[in-house]
GROMACS .gro file of N, CA and C in nm:
model
  516
    1MET      N    1 -12.818   9.456 -12.041
    1MET     CA    2 -12.852   9.557 -12.137
    1MET      C    3 -12.859   9.692 -12.065
    2LEU      N    4 -12.801   9.790 -12.126
    2LEU     CA    5 -12.800   9.924 -12.072
    2LEU      C    6 -12.908  10.006 -12.141
    3LYS      N    7 -13.001  10.063 -12.063
    3LYS     CA    8 -13.107  10.140 -12.125
    3LYS      C    9 -13.167  10.237 -12.025
    4ILE      N   10 -13.236  10.339 -12.078
    4ILE     CA   11 -13.308  10.430 -11.990
    4ILE      C   12 -13.436  10.360 -11.947
    5SER      N   13 -13.499  10.411 -11.842
    5SER     CA   14 -13.621  10.347 -11.793
    5SER      C   15 -13.735  10.368 -11.891
    6ARG      N   16 -13.833  10.284 -11.880
    6ARG     CA   17 -13.952  10.293 -11.964
    6ARG      C   18 -14.022  10.427 -11.941
    7LEU      N   19 -14.027  10.473 -11.814
    7LEU     CA   20 -14.092  10.600 -11.785
    7LEU      C   21 -14.020  10.718 -11.851
    8SER      N   22 -13.887  10.715 -11.850
    8SER     CA   23 -13.812  10.822 -11.918
    8SER      C   24 -13.837  10.818 -12.068
    9ASP      N   25 -13.838  10.699 -12.124
    9ASP     CA   26 -13.867  10.684 -12.266
    9ASP      C   27 -14.006  10.740 -12.298
   10TYR      N   28 -14.105  10.704 -12.218
   10TYR     CA   29 -14.241  10.753 -12.239
   10TYR      C   30 -14.248  10.905 -12.221
   11ALA      N   31 -14.173  10.959 -12.125
   11ALA     CA   32 -14.172  11.103 -12.104
   11ALA      C   33 -14.119  11.175 -12.228
   12ILE      N   34 -14.016  11.121 -12.290
   12ILE     CA   35 -13.960  11.180 -12.411
   12ILE      C   36 -14.061  11.171 -12.525
   13VAL      N   37 -14.131  11.058 -12.536
   13VAL     CA   38 -14.235  11.042 -12.639
   13VAL      C   39 -14.346  11.146 -12.617
   14LEU      N   40 -14.392  11.161 -12.493
   14LEU     CA   41 -14.497  11.258 -12.461
   14LEU      C   42 -14.454  11.400 -12.494
   15LEU      N   43 -14.334  11.435 -12.451
   15LEU     CA   44 -14.286  11.571 -12.472
   15LEU      C   45 -14.261  11.600 -12.619
   16THR      N   46 -14.217  11.501 -12.693
   16THR     CA   47 -14.198  11.519 -12.837
   16THR      C   48 -14.333  11.543 -12.904
   17ALA      N   49 -14.435  11.469 -12.863
   17ALA     CA   50 -14.569  11.491 -12.917
   17ALA      C   51 -14.621  11.629 -12.878
   18LEU      N   52 -14.592  11.671 -12.757
   18LEU     CA   53 -14.636  11.802 -12.710
   18LEU      C   54 -14.560  11.915 -12.777
   19ALA      N   55 -14.436  11.890 -12.813
   19ALA     CA   56 -14.352  11.993 -12.876
   19ALA      C   57 -14.404  12.030 -13.013
   20GLY      N   58 -14.455  11.932 -13.087
   20GLY     CA   59 -14.504  11.962 -13.221
   20GLY      C   60 -14.395  12.023 -13.306
   21ASP      N   61 -14.423  12.131 -13.371
   21ASP     CA   62 -14.326  12.202 -13.455
   21ASP      C   63 -14.241  12.291 -13.365
   22PRO      N   64 -14.109  12.269 -13.358
   22PRO     CA   65 -14.024  12.345 -13.266
   22PRO      C   66 -14.018  12.494 -13.297
   23ARG      N   67 -14.066  12.536 -13.414
   23ARG     CA   68 -14.065  12.680 -13.445
   23ARG      C   69 -14.180  12.753 -13.378
   24ASP      N   70 -14.280  12.679 -13.329
   24ASP     CA   71 -14.394  12.741 -13.262
   24ASP      C   72 -14.354  12.790 -13.123
   25GLU      N   73 -14.429  12.885 -13.071
   25GLU     CA   74 -14.409  12.930 -12.934
   25GLU      C   75 -14.441  12.813 -12.840
   26PRO      N   76 -14.368  12.801 -12.727
   26PRO     CA   77 -14.391  12.687 -12.638
   26PRO      C   78 -14.537  12.672 -12.594
   27SER      N   79 -14.603  12.781 -12.561
   27SER     CA   80 -14.739  12.770 -12.508
   27SER      C   81 -14.844  12.750 -12.616
   28SER      N   82 -14.807  12.757 -12.744
   28SER     CA   83 -14.906  12.740 -12.850
   28SER      C   84 -14.942  12.593 -12.872
   29GLN      N   85 -14.858  12.505 -12.832
   29GLN     CA   86 -14.884  12.361 -12.843
   29GLN      C   87 -14.939  12.312 -12.710
   30ARG      N   88 -15.069  12.298 -12.700
   30ARG     CA   89 -15.132  12.252 -12.576
   30ARG      C   90 -15.209  12.125 -12.602
   31ALA      N   91 -15.213  12.043 -12.502
   31ALA     CA   92 -15.293  11.921 -12.511
   31ALA      C   93 -15.329  11.876 -12.371
   32ASN      N   94 -15.444  11.817 -12.358
   32ASN     CA   95 -15.479  11.760 -12.228
   32ASN      C   96 -15.423  11.618 -12.221
   33ALA      N   97 -15.427  11.561 -12.102
   33ALA     CA   98 -15.368  11.429 -12.081
   33ALA      C   99 -15.433  11.323 -12.170
   34ARG      N  100 -15.565  11.330 -12.184
   34ARG     CA  101 -15.635  11.230 -12.265
   34ARG      C  102 -15.592  11.238 -12.411
   35ALA      N  103 -15.579  11.359 -12.465
   35ALA     CA  104 -15.536  11.376 -12.604
   35ALA      C  105 -15.393  11.324 -12.622
   36LEU      N  106 -15.307  11.349 -12.525
   36LEU     CA  107 -15.169  11.298 -12.535
   36LEU      C  108 -15.166  11.146 -12.528
   37ALA      N  109 -15.250  11.088 -12.443
   37ALA     CA  110 -15.257  10.942 -12.433
   37ALA      C  111 -15.302  10.883 -12.567
   38GLU      N  112 -15.402  10.944 -12.629
   38GLU     CA  113 -15.451  10.895 -12.758
   38GLU      C  114 -15.347  10.912 -12.868
   39ARG      N  115 -15.278  11.028 -12.868
   39ARG     CA  116 -15.180  11.057 -12.973
   39ARG      C  117 -15.058  10.965 -12.964
   40THR      N  118 -15.018  10.929 -12.841
   40THR     CA  119 -14.895  10.852 -12.823
   40THR      C  120 -14.916  10.704 -12.802
   41GLY      N  121 -15.038  10.664 -12.762
   41GLY     CA  122 -15.063  10.523 -12.731
   41GLY      C  123 -15.018  10.482 -12.591
   42ILE      N  124 -14.978  10.579 -12.510
   42ILE     CA  125 -14.938  10.551 -12.371
   42ILE      C  126 -15.065  10.556 -12.286
   43ASN      N  127 -15.078  10.460 -12.193
   43ASN     CA  128 -15.202  10.453 -12.116
   43ASN      C  129 -15.220  10.577 -12.027
   44MET      N  130 -15.346  10.610 -12.003
   44MET     CA  131 -15.383  10.733 -11.933
   44MET      C  132 -15.320  10.746 -11.794
   45PRO      N  133 -15.318  10.642 -11.709
   45PRO     CA  134 -15.256  10.658 -11.578
   45PRO      C  135 -15.107  10.695 -11.588
   46THR      N  136 -15.037  10.636 -11.684
   46THR     CA  137 -14.894  10.667 -11.701
   46THR      C  138 -14.877  10.810 -11.751
   47VAL      N  139 -14.959  10.853 -11.845
   47VAL     CA  140 -14.953  10.990 -11.895
   47VAL      C  141 -14.975  11.088 -11.780
   48GLY      N  142 -15.076  11.062 -11.698
   48GLY     CA  143 -15.104  11.149 -11.583
   48GLY      C  144 -14.987  11.157 -11.486
   49LYS      N  145 -14.929  11.041 -11.457
   49LYS     CA  146 -14.815  11.036 -11.365
   49LYS      C  147 -14.697  11.115 -11.422
   50LEU      N  148 -14.667  11.095 -11.550
   50LEU     CA  149 -14.553  11.163 -11.612
   50LEU      C  150 -14.575  11.314 -11.619
   51LEU      N  151 -14.696  11.356 -11.656
   51LEU     CA  152 -14.723  11.499 -11.665
   51LEU      C  153 -14.711  11.566 -11.528
   52LYS      N  154 -14.754  11.496 -11.425
   52LYS     CA  155 -14.740  11.550 -11.289
   52LYS      C  156 -14.592  11.565 -11.252
   53LEU      N  157 -14.511  11.464 -11.281
   53LEU     CA  158 -14.367  11.472 -11.253
   53LEU      C  159 -14.300  11.584 -11.333
   54LEU      N  160 -14.332  11.591 -11.462
   54LEU     CA  161 -14.271  11.691 -11.550
   54LEU      C  162 -14.316  11.832 -11.513
   55ASN      N  163 -14.438  11.846 -11.467
   55ASN     CA  164 -14.488  11.974 -11.420
   55ASN      C  165 -14.413  12.016 -11.294
   56GLY      N  166 -14.393  11.922 -11.204
   56GLY     CA  167 -14.320  11.950 -11.080
   56GLY      C  168 -14.175  11.989 -11.103
   57GLU      N  169 -14.117  11.941 -11.212
   57GLU     CA  170 -13.978  11.974 -11.245
   57GLU      C  171 -13.966  12.096 -11.335
   58GLY      N  172 -14.079  12.157 -11.369
   58GLY     CA  173 -14.075  12.278 -11.449
   58GLY      C  174 -14.049  12.257 -11.598
   59ILE      N  175 -14.072  12.135 -11.646
   59ILE     CA  176 -14.053  12.107 -11.788
   59ILE      C  177 -14.181  12.136 -11.865
   60VAL      N  178 -14.295  12.106 -11.804
   60VAL     CA  179 -14.423  12.144 -11.862
   60VAL      C  180 -14.497  12.231 -11.761
   61GLN      N  181 -14.597  12.300 -11.811
   61GLN     CA  182 -14.688  12.375 -11.726
   61GLN      C  183 -14.828  12.336 -11.765
   62SER      N  184 -14.922  12.366 -11.678
   62SER     CA  185 -15.061  12.336 -11.711
   62SER      C  186 -15.147  12.458 -11.686
   63ARG      N  187 -15.255  12.464 -11.759
   63ARG     CA  188 -15.350  12.573 -11.745
   63ARG      C  189 -15.488  12.511 -11.742
   64GLN      N  190 -15.569  12.554 -11.648
   64GLN     CA  191 -15.706  12.506 -11.635
   64GLN      C  192 -15.797  12.581 -11.732
   65GLY      N  193 -15.912  12.526 -11.756
   65GLY     CA  194 -16.013  12.597 -11.832
   65GLY      C  195 -16.029  12.548 -11.974
   66ARG      N  196 -16.116  12.619 -12.045
   66ARG     CA  197 -16.154  12.579 -12.180
   66ARG      C  198 -16.036  12.571 -12.276
   67SER      N  199 -15.946  12.667 -12.271
   67SER     CA  200 -15.828  12.664 -12.360
   67SER      C  201 -15.706  12.614 -12.283
   68GLY      N  202 -15.730  12.535 -12.182
   68GLY     CA  203 -15.621  12.486 -12.098
   68GLY      C  204 -15.557  12.361 -12.153
   69GLY      N  205 -15.474  12.302 -12.070
   69GLY     CA  206 -15.403  12.181 -12.105
   69GLY      C  207 -15.259  12.192 -12.062
   70TYR      N  208 -15.178  12.099 -12.107
   70TYR     CA  209 -15.036  12.099 -12.077
   70TYR      C  210 -14.960  12.158 -12.194
   71PHE      N  211 -14.850  12.229 -12.164
   71PHE     CA  212 -14.765  12.286 -12.267
   71PHE      C  213 -14.623  12.292 -12.214
   72LEU      N  214 -14.526  12.300 -12.304
   72LEU     CA  215 -14.386  12.308 -12.264
   72LEU      C  216 -14.362  12.439 -12.190
   73ALA      N  217 -14.285  12.433 -12.083
   73ALA     CA  218 -14.254  12.552 -12.005
   73ALA      C  219 -14.152  12.641 -12.075
   74ARG      N  220 -14.073  12.582 -12.163
   74ARG     CA  221 -13.970  12.655 -12.239
   74ARG      C  222 -13.971  12.602 -12.382
   75PRO      N  223 -13.905  12.671 -12.474
   75PRO     CA  224 -13.896  12.618 -12.610
   75PRO      C  225 -13.831  12.480 -12.611
   76ALA      N  226 -13.873  12.396 -12.705
   76ALA     CA  227 -13.820  12.259 -12.716
   76ALA      C  228 -13.668  12.259 -12.734
   77ALA      N  229 -13.613  12.361 -12.795
   77ALA     CA  230 -13.468  12.370 -12.817
   77ALA      C  231 -13.392  12.396 -12.687
   78GLU      N  232 -13.462  12.430 -12.580
   78GLU     CA  233 -13.398  12.457 -12.450
   78GLU      C  234 -13.418  12.344 -12.349
   79ILE      N  235 -13.485  12.238 -12.390
   79ILE     CA  236 -13.510  12.124 -12.301
   79ILE      C  237 -13.427  12.007 -12.351
   80THR      N  238 -13.337  11.957 -12.267
   80THR     CA  239 -13.247  11.850 -12.310
   80THR      C  240 -13.297  11.713 -12.264
   81LEU      N  241 -13.249  11.609 -12.333
   81LEU     CA  242 -13.284  11.473 -12.291
   81LEU      C  243 -13.230  11.444 -12.152
   82ALA      N  244 -13.113  11.497 -12.119
   82ALA     CA  245 -13.058  11.476 -11.985
   82ALA      C  246 -13.153  11.531 -11.880
   83GLU      N  247 -13.206  11.650 -11.904
   83GLU     CA  248 -13.299  11.713 -11.810
   83GLU      C  249 -13.425  11.628 -11.792
   84ILE      N  250 -13.477  11.576 -11.902
   84ILE     CA  251 -13.598  11.493 -11.895
   84ILE      C  252 -13.572  11.364 -11.818
   85ILE      N  253 -13.465  11.296 -11.853
   85ILE     CA  254 -13.432  11.169 -11.786
   85ILE      C  255 -13.408  11.191 -11.638
   86GLU      N  256 -13.335  11.296 -11.603
   86GLU     CA  257 -13.309  11.324 -11.461
   86GLU      C  258 -13.437  11.363 -11.387
   87ALA      N  259 -13.532  11.426 -11.454
   87ALA     CA  260 -13.659  11.460 -11.390
   87ALA      C  261 -13.738  11.335 -11.354
   88ILE      N  262 -13.725  11.231 -11.435
   88ILE     CA  263 -13.801  11.108 -11.412
   88ILE      C  264 -13.722  11.008 -11.327
   89ASP      N  265 -13.595  10.986 -11.361
   89ASP     CA  266 -13.517  10.879 -11.297
   89ASP      C  267 -13.415  10.927 -11.195
   90GLY      N  268 -13.390  11.055 -11.187
   90GLY     CA  269 -13.283  11.104 -11.100
   90GLY      C  270 -13.153  11.109 -11.178
   91PRO      N  271 -13.041  11.125 -11.108
   91PRO     CA  272 -12.912  11.141 -11.175
   91PRO      C  273 -12.880  11.027 -11.272
   92ILE      N  274 -12.822  11.063 -11.385
   92ILE     CA  275 -12.784  10.964 -11.486
   92ILE      C  276 -12.655  10.897 -11.440
   93ALA      N  277 -12.659  10.766 -11.428
   93ALA     CA  278 -12.542  10.691 -11.385
   93ALA      C  279 -12.537  10.558 -11.459
   94MET      N  280 -12.423  10.530 -11.520
   94MET     CA  281 -12.408  10.406 -11.596
   94MET      C  282 -12.390  10.286 -11.504
   95THR      N  283 -12.336  10.310 -11.386
   95THR     CA  284 -12.319  10.202 -11.289
   95THR      C  285 -12.368  10.251 -11.154
   96ASP      N  286 -12.386  10.159 -11.060
   96ASP     CA  287 -12.430  10.197 -10.926
   96ASP      C  288 -12.327  10.283 -10.854
   97CYS      N  289 -12.202  10.279 -10.898
   97CYS     CA  290 -12.095  10.355 -10.832
   97CYS      C  291 -12.128  10.504 -10.821
   98PHE      N  292 -12.209  10.555 -10.911
   98PHE     CA  293 -12.233  10.698 -10.918
   98PHE      C  294 -12.371  10.738 -10.868
   99ARG      N  295 -12.441  10.646 -10.808
   99ARG     CA  296 -12.569  10.679 -10.746
   99ARG      C  297 -12.539  10.735 -10.606
  100PRO      N  298 -12.612  10.837 -10.564
  100PRO     CA  299 -12.585  10.901 -10.435
  100PRO      C  300 -12.593  10.806 -10.315
  101ASP      N  301 -12.680  10.705 -10.323
  101ASP     CA  302 -12.698  10.613 -10.211
  101ASP      C  303 -12.607  10.490 -10.216
  102HIS      N  304 -12.514  10.487 -10.312
  102HIS     CA  305 -12.428  10.370 -10.329
  102HIS      C  306 -12.318  10.367 -10.223
  103ASP      N  307 -12.298  10.252 -10.166
  103ASP     CA  308 -12.192  10.232 -10.067
  103ASP      C  309 -12.115  10.107 -10.107
  104CYS      N  310 -11.989  10.126 -10.148
  104CYS     CA  311 -11.911  10.013 -10.198
  104CYS      C  312 -11.776  10.009 -10.126
  105ALA      N  313 -11.741   9.894 -10.075
  105ALA     CA  314 -11.614   9.878 -10.006
  105ALA      C  315 -11.495   9.893 -10.101
  106MET      N  316 -11.514   9.868 -10.230
  106MET     CA  317 -11.405   9.875 -10.328
  106MET      C  318 -11.383  10.016 -10.383
  107GLN      N  319 -11.471  10.108 -10.352
  107GLN     CA  320 -11.472  10.239 -10.416
  107GLN      C  321 -11.337  10.310 -10.411
  108GLY      N  322 -11.266  10.306 -10.301
  108GLY     CA  323 -11.138  10.375 -10.288
  108GLY      C  324 -11.028  10.319 -10.377
  109ASP      N  325 -11.028  10.188 -10.401
  109ASP     CA  326 -10.921  10.124 -10.478
  109ASP      C  327 -10.969  10.068 -10.611
  110CYS      N  328 -11.083  10.107 -10.658
  110CYS     CA  329 -11.139  10.050 -10.780
  110CYS      C  330 -11.067  10.106 -10.903
  111ALA      N  331 -11.009  10.017 -10.982
  111ALA     CA  332 -10.932  10.058 -11.100
  111ALA      C  333 -11.022  10.101 -11.216
  112VAL      N  334 -11.146  10.055 -11.220
  112VAL     CA  335 -11.232  10.089 -11.334
  112VAL      C  336 -11.322  10.209 -11.307
  113ARG      N  337 -11.332  10.252 -11.183
  113ARG     CA  338 -11.421  10.364 -11.150
  113ARG      C  339 -11.387  10.490 -11.231
  114PRO      N  340 -11.259  10.527 -11.248
  114PRO     CA  341 -11.230  10.647 -11.329
  114PRO      C  342 -11.278  10.633 -11.474
  115HIS      N  343 -11.273  10.512 -11.527
  115HIS     CA  344 -11.322  10.489 -11.663
  115HIS      C  345 -11.473  10.508 -11.669
  116TRP      N  346 -11.544  10.451 -11.572
  116TRP     CA  347 -11.689  10.468 -11.569
  116TRP      C  348 -11.726  10.614 -11.549
  117GLU      N  349 -11.647  10.685 -11.471
  117GLU     CA  350 -11.674  10.827 -11.450
  117GLU      C  351 -11.662  10.904 -11.582
  118ALA      N  352 -11.560  10.873 -11.661
  118ALA     CA  353 -11.541  10.937 -11.791
  118ALA      C  354 -11.655  10.901 -11.886
  119ILE      N  355 -11.697  10.776 -11.885
  119ILE     CA  356 -11.807  10.731 -11.970
  119ILE      C  357 -11.936  10.802 -11.927
  120ASN      N  358 -11.959  10.810 -11.797
  120ASN     CA  359 -12.077  10.881 -11.746
  120ASN      C  360 -12.080  11.025 -11.797
  121ARG      N  361 -11.964  11.093 -11.787
  121ARG     CA  362 -11.957  11.232 -11.835
  121ARG      C  363 -11.989  11.239 -11.984
  122GLY      N  364 -11.935  11.146 -12.063
  122GLY     CA  365 -11.959  11.145 -12.206
  122GLY      C  366 -12.104  11.120 -12.241
  123VAL      N  367 -12.166  11.024 -12.174
  123VAL     CA  368 -12.307  10.994 -12.200
  123VAL      C  369 -12.393  11.114 -12.158
  124HIS      N  370 -12.363  11.169 -12.042
  124HIS     CA  371 -12.439  11.285 -11.995
  124HIS      C  372 -12.424  11.402 -12.093
  125ALA      N  373 -12.302  11.425 -12.141
  125ALA     CA  374 -12.278  11.534 -12.237
  125ALA      C  375 -12.359  11.512 -12.365
  126LEU      N  376 -12.365  11.389 -12.413
  126LEU     CA  377 -12.441  11.359 -12.534
  126LEU      C  378 -12.590  11.383 -12.512
  127LEU      N  379 -12.643  11.338 -12.398
  127LEU     CA  380 -12.784  11.359 -12.367
  127LEU      C  381 -12.814  11.506 -12.342
  128ASP      N  382 -12.717  11.578 -12.287
  128ASP     CA  383 -12.734  11.720 -12.261
  128ASP      C  384 -12.725  11.803 -12.390
  129ALA      N  385 -12.660  11.749 -12.491
  129ALA     CA  386 -12.646  11.819 -12.619
  129ALA      C  387 -12.763  11.788 -12.713
  130THR      N  388 -12.847  11.692 -12.675
  130THR     CA  389 -12.961  11.654 -12.758
  130THR      C  390 -13.087  11.715 -12.697
  131THR      N  391 -13.155  11.798 -12.776
  131THR     CA  392 -13.273  11.867 -12.725
  131THR      C  393 -13.402  11.800 -12.772
  132LEU      N  394 -13.508  11.841 -12.710
  132LEU     CA  395 -13.640  11.794 -12.749
  132LEU      C  396 -13.669  11.836 -12.894
  133ALA      N  397 -13.623  11.955 -12.933
  133ALA     CA  398 -13.640  11.999 -13.072
  133ALA      C  399 -13.569  11.904 -13.167
  134ASP      N  400 -13.451  11.855 -13.128
  134ASP     CA  401 -13.378  11.758 -13.212
  134ASP      C  402 -13.461  11.632 -13.232
  135MET      N  403 -13.534  11.593 -13.129
  135MET     CA  404 -13.613  11.470 -13.135
  135MET      C  405 -13.736  11.483 -13.224
  136THR      N  406 -13.774  11.605 -13.259
  136THR     CA  407 -13.890  11.625 -13.347
  136THR      C  408 -13.849  11.623 -13.494
  137GLN      N  409 -13.719  11.619 -13.520
  137GLN     CA  410 -13.667  11.624 -13.657
  137GLN      C  411 -13.635  11.484 -13.707
  138PRO      N  412 -13.639  11.463 -13.838
  138PRO     CA  413 -13.600  11.332 -13.892
  138PRO      C  414 -13.452  11.306 -13.863
  139VAL      N  415 -13.418  11.180 -13.850
  139VAL     CA  416 -13.279  11.141 -13.825
  139VAL      C  417 -13.198  11.159 -13.953
  140ASN      N  418 -13.084  11.222 -13.941
  140ASN     CA  419 -12.993  11.240 -14.053
  140ASN      C  420 -12.877  11.143 -14.034
  141ASN      N  421 -12.876  11.035 -14.108
  141ASN     CA  422 -12.773  10.933 -14.091
  141ASN      C  423 -12.635  10.978 -14.139
  142ASN      N  424 -12.627  11.093 -14.206
  142ASN     CA  425 -12.498  11.144 -14.252
  142ASN      C  426 -12.427  11.228 -14.147
  143THR      N  427 -12.498  11.261 -14.039
  143THR     CA  428 -12.438  11.341 -13.933
  143THR      C  429 -12.346  11.251 -13.851
  144PRO      N  430 -12.219  11.292 -13.833
  144PRO     CA  431 -12.129  11.208 -13.752
  144PRO      C  432 -12.174  11.205 -13.608
  145ALA      N  433 -12.160  11.090 -13.545
  145ALA     CA  434 -12.196  11.075 -13.404
  145ALA      C  435 -12.100  11.156 -13.318
  146THR      N  436 -12.151  11.210 -13.210
  146THR     CA  437 -12.066  11.282 -13.116
  146THR      C  438 -11.971  11.182 -13.052
  147GLN      N  439 -11.845  11.217 -13.046
  147GLN     CA  440 -11.747  11.126 -12.986
  147GLN      C  441 -11.759  11.128 -12.835
  148VAL      N  442 -11.763  11.012 -12.776
  148VAL     CA  443 -11.763  10.998 -12.632
  148VAL      C  444 -11.628  10.938 -12.595
  149PRO      N  445 -11.540  11.017 -12.530
  149PRO     CA  446 -11.406  10.966 -12.500
  149PRO      C  447 -11.410  10.858 -12.394
  150VAL      N  448 -11.357  10.741 -12.428
  150VAL     CA  449 -11.356  10.632 -12.331
  150VAL      C  450 -11.219  10.568 -12.319
  151TRP      N  451 -11.119  10.620 -12.386
  151TRP     CA  452 -10.987  10.561 -12.382
  151TRP      C  453 -10.900  10.645 -12.289
  152TYR      N  454 -10.874  10.593 -12.171
  152TYR     CA  455 -10.800  10.668 -12.070
  152TYR      C  456 -10.683  10.586 -12.020
  153GLU      N  457 -10.581  10.656 -11.973
  153GLU     CA  458 -10.464  10.592 -11.914
  153GLU      C  459 -10.446  10.645 -11.773
  154ARG      N  460 -10.395  10.561 -11.687
  154ARG     CA  461 -10.364  10.602 -11.551
  154ARG      C  462 -10.213  10.622 -11.541
  155ALA      N  463 -10.173  10.745 -11.509
  155ALA     CA  464 -10.030  10.776 -11.493
  155ALA      C  465  -9.980  10.716 -11.362
  156ARG      N  466  -9.848  10.709 -11.348
  156ARG     CA  467  -9.792  10.655 -11.223
  156ARG      C  468  -9.837  10.734 -11.102
  157SER      N  469  -9.864  10.862 -11.121
  157SER     CA  470  -9.910  10.947 -11.011
  157SER      C  471 -10.053  10.915 -10.970
  158GLY      N  472 -10.123  10.833 -11.050
  158GLY     CA  473 -10.262  10.800 -11.024
  158GLY      C  474 -10.357  10.890 -11.101
  159GLU      N  475 -10.303  10.993 -11.168
  159GLU     CA  476 -10.386  11.083 -11.245
  159GLU      C  477 -10.436  11.012 -11.371
  160VAL      N  478 -10.563  11.032 -11.400
  160VAL     CA  479 -10.623  10.973 -11.518
  160VAL      C  480 -10.619  11.076 -11.630
  161THR      N  481 -10.567  11.035 -11.747
  161THR     CA  482 -10.560  11.127 -11.861
  161THR      C  483 -10.633  11.067 -11.979
  162ASP      N  484 -10.677  11.153 -12.068
  162ASP     CA  485 -10.748  11.111 -12.189
  162ASP      C  486 -10.645  11.077 -12.295
  163ALA      N  487 -10.613  10.949 -12.306
  163ALA     CA  488 -10.512  10.904 -12.402
  163ALA      C  489 -10.562  10.922 -12.545
  164GLY      N  490 -10.692  10.908 -12.565
  164GLY     CA  491 -10.749  10.927 -12.698
  164GLY      C  492 -10.732  11.071 -12.744
  165LYS      N  493 -10.752  11.168 -12.654
  165LYS     CA  494 -10.734  11.308 -12.688
  165LYS      C  495 -10.588  11.336 -12.723
  166ARG      N  496 -10.496  11.279 -12.644
  166ARG     CA  497 -10.354  11.298 -12.671
  166ARG      C  498 -10.318  11.241 -12.807
  167ALA      N  499 -10.377  11.126 -12.840
  167ALA     CA  500 -10.349  11.063 -12.971
  167ALA      C  501 -10.409  11.147 -13.084
  168ARG      N  502 -10.529  11.202 -13.062
  168ARG     CA  503 -10.592  11.286 -13.164
  168ARG      C  504 -10.512  11.413 -13.185
  169ASN      N  505 -10.461  11.473 -13.075
  169ASN     CA  506 -10.382  11.595 -13.086
  169ASN      C  507 -10.249  11.569 -13.156
  170ALA      N  508 -10.192  11.453 -13.137
  170ALA     CA  509 -10.064  11.418 -13.200
  170ALA      C  510 -10.078  11.405 -13.351
  171THR      N  511 -10.198  11.366 -13.397
  171THR     CA  512 -10.218  11.350 -13.541
  171THR      C  513 -10.263  11.479 -13.607
  172SER      N  514 -10.298  11.579 -13.527
  172SER     CA  515 -10.345  11.708 -13.584
  172SER      C  516 -10.232  11.794 -13.632
   0.00000   0.00000   0.00000
């Protein structure tokens, strides 16, 4: 099963709760860790850990004192799911081939690596196009899904081309 980590999922839940109404100013929505834990049902140690990570990555900020708490560092419409996931899990990679520490003897001659690279780009683009503000809105099932190109051909030269794009252009 392909999925994001539980911590990334929880981070998105926390940030969505913190975002509140995306029309508000980022700093107007404040909450302390305990209030976020109660609002989301995520246990307090995990909330604390995530807020510390997100603060370190500049996604949230914190302020001490009576009117303090955590708040989004930027408007929810400027924070993407890709940014959140990468802050928690590191680079988004569908397979180990694209992790920085990966060492594979097949890497030079792997026939499927270019396909995974294209899929990685498509998934990353979709996550990068989805903002925290989008996550605060109801799902509209009539909106067409963003196309992720995964149909590629390898030319004799070894160059990988988007066969799906060529087919779409031919029908236009």
